[in-house]
Amino acid sequence: MASEITYAEVKFKNASPTAAVEVPTQTKKHEHHPQKYPPWLPWLISLLLLLVCIALVILLGRGWLCCPNGWKRFKKSCYYMSVDMMNWAESEQNCTAMGSHLVVINTTAEQTFLTEELQQSPRGRNYYIGLTAQALGQWQWVDQTPYNESAMFWRSGEPSNVAVEACVVIHTNPKIHNWNDIQCGNHYRICEAAALIV
């Protein structure tokens, strides 16, 4: 005789619903790809970095040229255009106290640079340079640089070679030949010093 089986659905109060179980899908294994660059490339990069470092050491070893605040640099020199006036002797003493001397102009390029800088100056017309007459017509630079006729920038008709005009100024004139011998009264000045290496 066959027995009957009865199934019943039973619900319990406060029972939590059955949590759904997630079965992780099978992950694809990462394949290992061989390097796509040649094995000598890291060595080449290291060599290039070493060369860059050597170049920087050489450049930094030489240093940079710089000037004190308020001075203008041209090539290996610094120039200071004064804002006050003094006579020639006081001007030279003032430059010396700053570790410089009144400017000694050696080349056309330097003369051109100073002429252009003075065009921007709102000050007076005359600036002392480091050239004086030790005796009538015997011109001498303050740093004992020999007086070179071919590197002189006198205005037309100058120097007048008069005993009372023993000092030299550069005019704020756009023409490159702008020196004038004058009496050694109060004028502005240009000091020159070697540029600092840092």
XYZ file of C-alpha atoms in Angstrom:
198
model
C 0.000 0.000 0.000
C 1.346 3.340 -0.920
C 1.459 6.141 1.580
C 0.809 9.718 0.733
C 3.295 12.417 1.481
C 2.008 15.887 2.184
C 4.174 18.893 1.955
C 3.367 22.111 3.777
C 4.852 25.554 3.533
C 5.750 26.931 6.929
C 6.463 30.629 7.494
C 8.134 31.891 10.682
C 7.648 35.364 12.051
C 10.765 37.654 12.307
C 12.768 35.327 10.125
C 15.176 36.986 7.713
C 14.815 36.140 4.102
C 17.430 33.825 2.748
C 20.379 35.773 1.428
C 21.158 35.221 -2.145
C 24.516 33.634 -2.557
C 26.557 35.010 -5.379
C 28.885 32.637 -7.009
C 31.941 34.468 -8.351
C 32.412 34.096 -12.000
C 35.651 32.571 -13.013
C 38.246 35.319 -13.454
C 40.520 35.293 -16.421
C 44.152 34.791 -15.495
C 46.442 37.678 -16.480
C 48.882 36.576 -19.034
C 52.507 37.685 -18.567
C 53.737 39.501 -21.644
C 57.459 39.795 -22.231
C 59.064 43.357 -22.251
C 58.392 45.274 -25.416
C 61.632 47.339 -25.280
C 65.134 46.094 -25.923
C 67.152 45.032 -22.876
C 69.830 47.689 -23.508
C 67.365 50.615 -23.228
C 67.685 51.037 -19.421
C 71.448 51.248 -19.823
C 71.088 53.917 -22.501
C 68.714 55.954 -20.313
C 71.147 55.677 -17.381
C 74.021 56.812 -19.567
C 72.051 59.822 -20.834
C 71.092 60.831 -17.287
C 74.744 60.580 -16.241
C 75.787 62.842 -19.132
C 73.122 65.403 -18.186
C 74.387 65.379 -14.593
C 77.987 65.900 -15.738
C 76.914 68.803 -17.974
C 75.072 70.440 -15.054
C 78.094 70.069 -12.787
C 80.302 71.715 -15.409
C 77.838 74.572 -15.953
C 77.297 75.115 -12.244
C 81.021 74.899 -11.655
C 81.529 77.901 -13.896
C 78.708 79.752 -12.187
C 76.464 82.545 -13.312
C 77.475 86.171 -13.685
C 75.359 88.585 -11.709
C 75.423 92.153 -10.449
C 74.358 93.855 -7.219
C 70.840 95.228 -7.064
C 70.544 98.465 -9.049
C 73.575 97.725 -11.268
C 73.382 96.819 -14.972
C 75.371 93.907 -16.390
C 77.148 93.923 -19.740
C 79.345 90.939 -20.550
C 81.607 90.421 -17.512
C 81.133 93.853 -15.916
C 78.510 95.607 -13.795
C 77.697 99.307 -14.124
C 76.138 101.718 -11.660
C 74.642 105.013 -12.869
C 74.527 107.332 -9.867
C 71.476 109.249 -8.698
C 73.481 111.970 -6.977
C 76.193 114.378 -8.085
C 79.763 114.746 -6.821
C 83.001 116.178 -8.128
C 85.384 113.845 -9.961
C 87.603 112.970 -6.955
C 84.574 112.277 -4.728
C 83.009 110.246 -7.529
C 86.084 108.017 -7.782
C 86.177 107.624 -3.967
C 82.491 106.708 -3.945
C 83.004 104.049 -6.628
C 86.038 102.675 -4.761
C 83.995 102.420 -1.557
C 81.560 100.202 -3.483
C 84.382 97.908 -4.682
C 84.506 99.457 -8.145
C 86.037 102.394 -10.035
C 84.833 105.018 -12.462
C 84.057 103.269 -15.728
C 86.912 102.452 -18.104
C 85.603 102.100 -21.648
C 87.655 99.665 -23.718
C 85.490 98.736 -26.698
C 82.897 100.094 -29.102
C 80.428 97.505 -27.771
C 80.849 98.797 -24.211
C 80.489 102.416 -25.367
C 77.335 101.503 -27.294
C 75.880 99.728 -24.240
C 76.502 102.765 -21.988
C 75.146 105.198 -24.581
C 71.924 103.159 -24.839
C 71.586 102.833 -21.044
C 72.001 106.583 -20.557
C 69.169 107.225 -23.032
C 66.849 105.703 -20.409
C 68.197 107.861 -17.591
C 65.863 110.592 -16.288
C 68.840 112.316 -14.635
C 71.257 114.917 -15.887
C 73.235 115.074 -19.076
C 76.784 114.396 -17.880
C 78.214 111.286 -16.204
C 81.847 111.013 -15.148
C 83.978 108.263 -16.638
C 87.389 107.182 -15.343
C 89.484 109.313 -17.697
C 91.414 112.407 -16.554
C 94.271 114.526 -17.814
C 97.376 114.202 -15.625
C 98.845 117.079 -17.599
C 97.487 119.056 -20.534
C 96.507 116.522 -23.226
C 97.927 113.528 -21.302
C 94.874 111.367 -20.673
C 95.000 108.514 -18.144
C 92.446 105.866 -17.154
C 91.911 105.267 -13.416
C 92.883 101.583 -13.692
C 96.074 102.413 -15.633
C 94.693 100.984 -18.893
C 96.764 102.566 -21.672
C 95.067 105.454 -23.459
C 94.200 104.124 -26.924
C 93.369 106.734 -29.561
C 91.448 104.169 -31.644
C 89.060 103.392 -28.773
C 88.135 106.977 -27.916
C 84.664 108.431 -28.374
C 85.161 112.195 -28.192
C 82.486 114.541 -29.467
C 83.369 116.552 -32.527
C 85.863 119.257 -31.520
C 86.761 117.499 -28.261
C 88.885 117.216 -26.252
C 89.424 120.929 -26.104
C 92.669 120.359 -24.143
C 92.263 123.373 -21.899
C 94.076 123.241 -18.542
C 90.871 123.760 -16.522
C 89.079 120.870 -18.265
C 90.916 117.846 -16.849
C 87.943 115.510 -16.314
C 85.829 113.595 -18.833
C 82.086 112.973 -18.954
C 79.898 110.952 -21.243
C 76.805 112.859 -22.415
C 73.322 111.375 -22.530
C 73.462 111.788 -26.274
C 72.380 109.022 -28.686
C 75.489 109.523 -30.818
C 78.263 107.082 -29.976
C 80.871 109.860 -29.941
C 79.661 111.636 -26.823
C 82.686 112.298 -24.548
C 83.605 115.785 -23.452
C 86.421 117.144 -21.314
C 85.102 119.533 -18.671
C 85.941 121.173 -15.363
C 85.882 118.709 -12.464
C 82.753 120.070 -10.754
C 79.662 118.165 -9.609
C 78.199 115.642 -12.048
C 76.690 112.167 -12.016
C 79.012 109.154 -12.382
C 79.216 105.640 -13.782
C 80.984 103.039 -11.643
C 82.241 99.739 -13.051
C 83.016 96.478 -11.270
C 83.629 92.896 -12.315
C 80.441 90.817 -12.362
C 80.071 88.378 -9.470
C 80.269 84.649 -10.138
C 77.754 82.565 -8.187
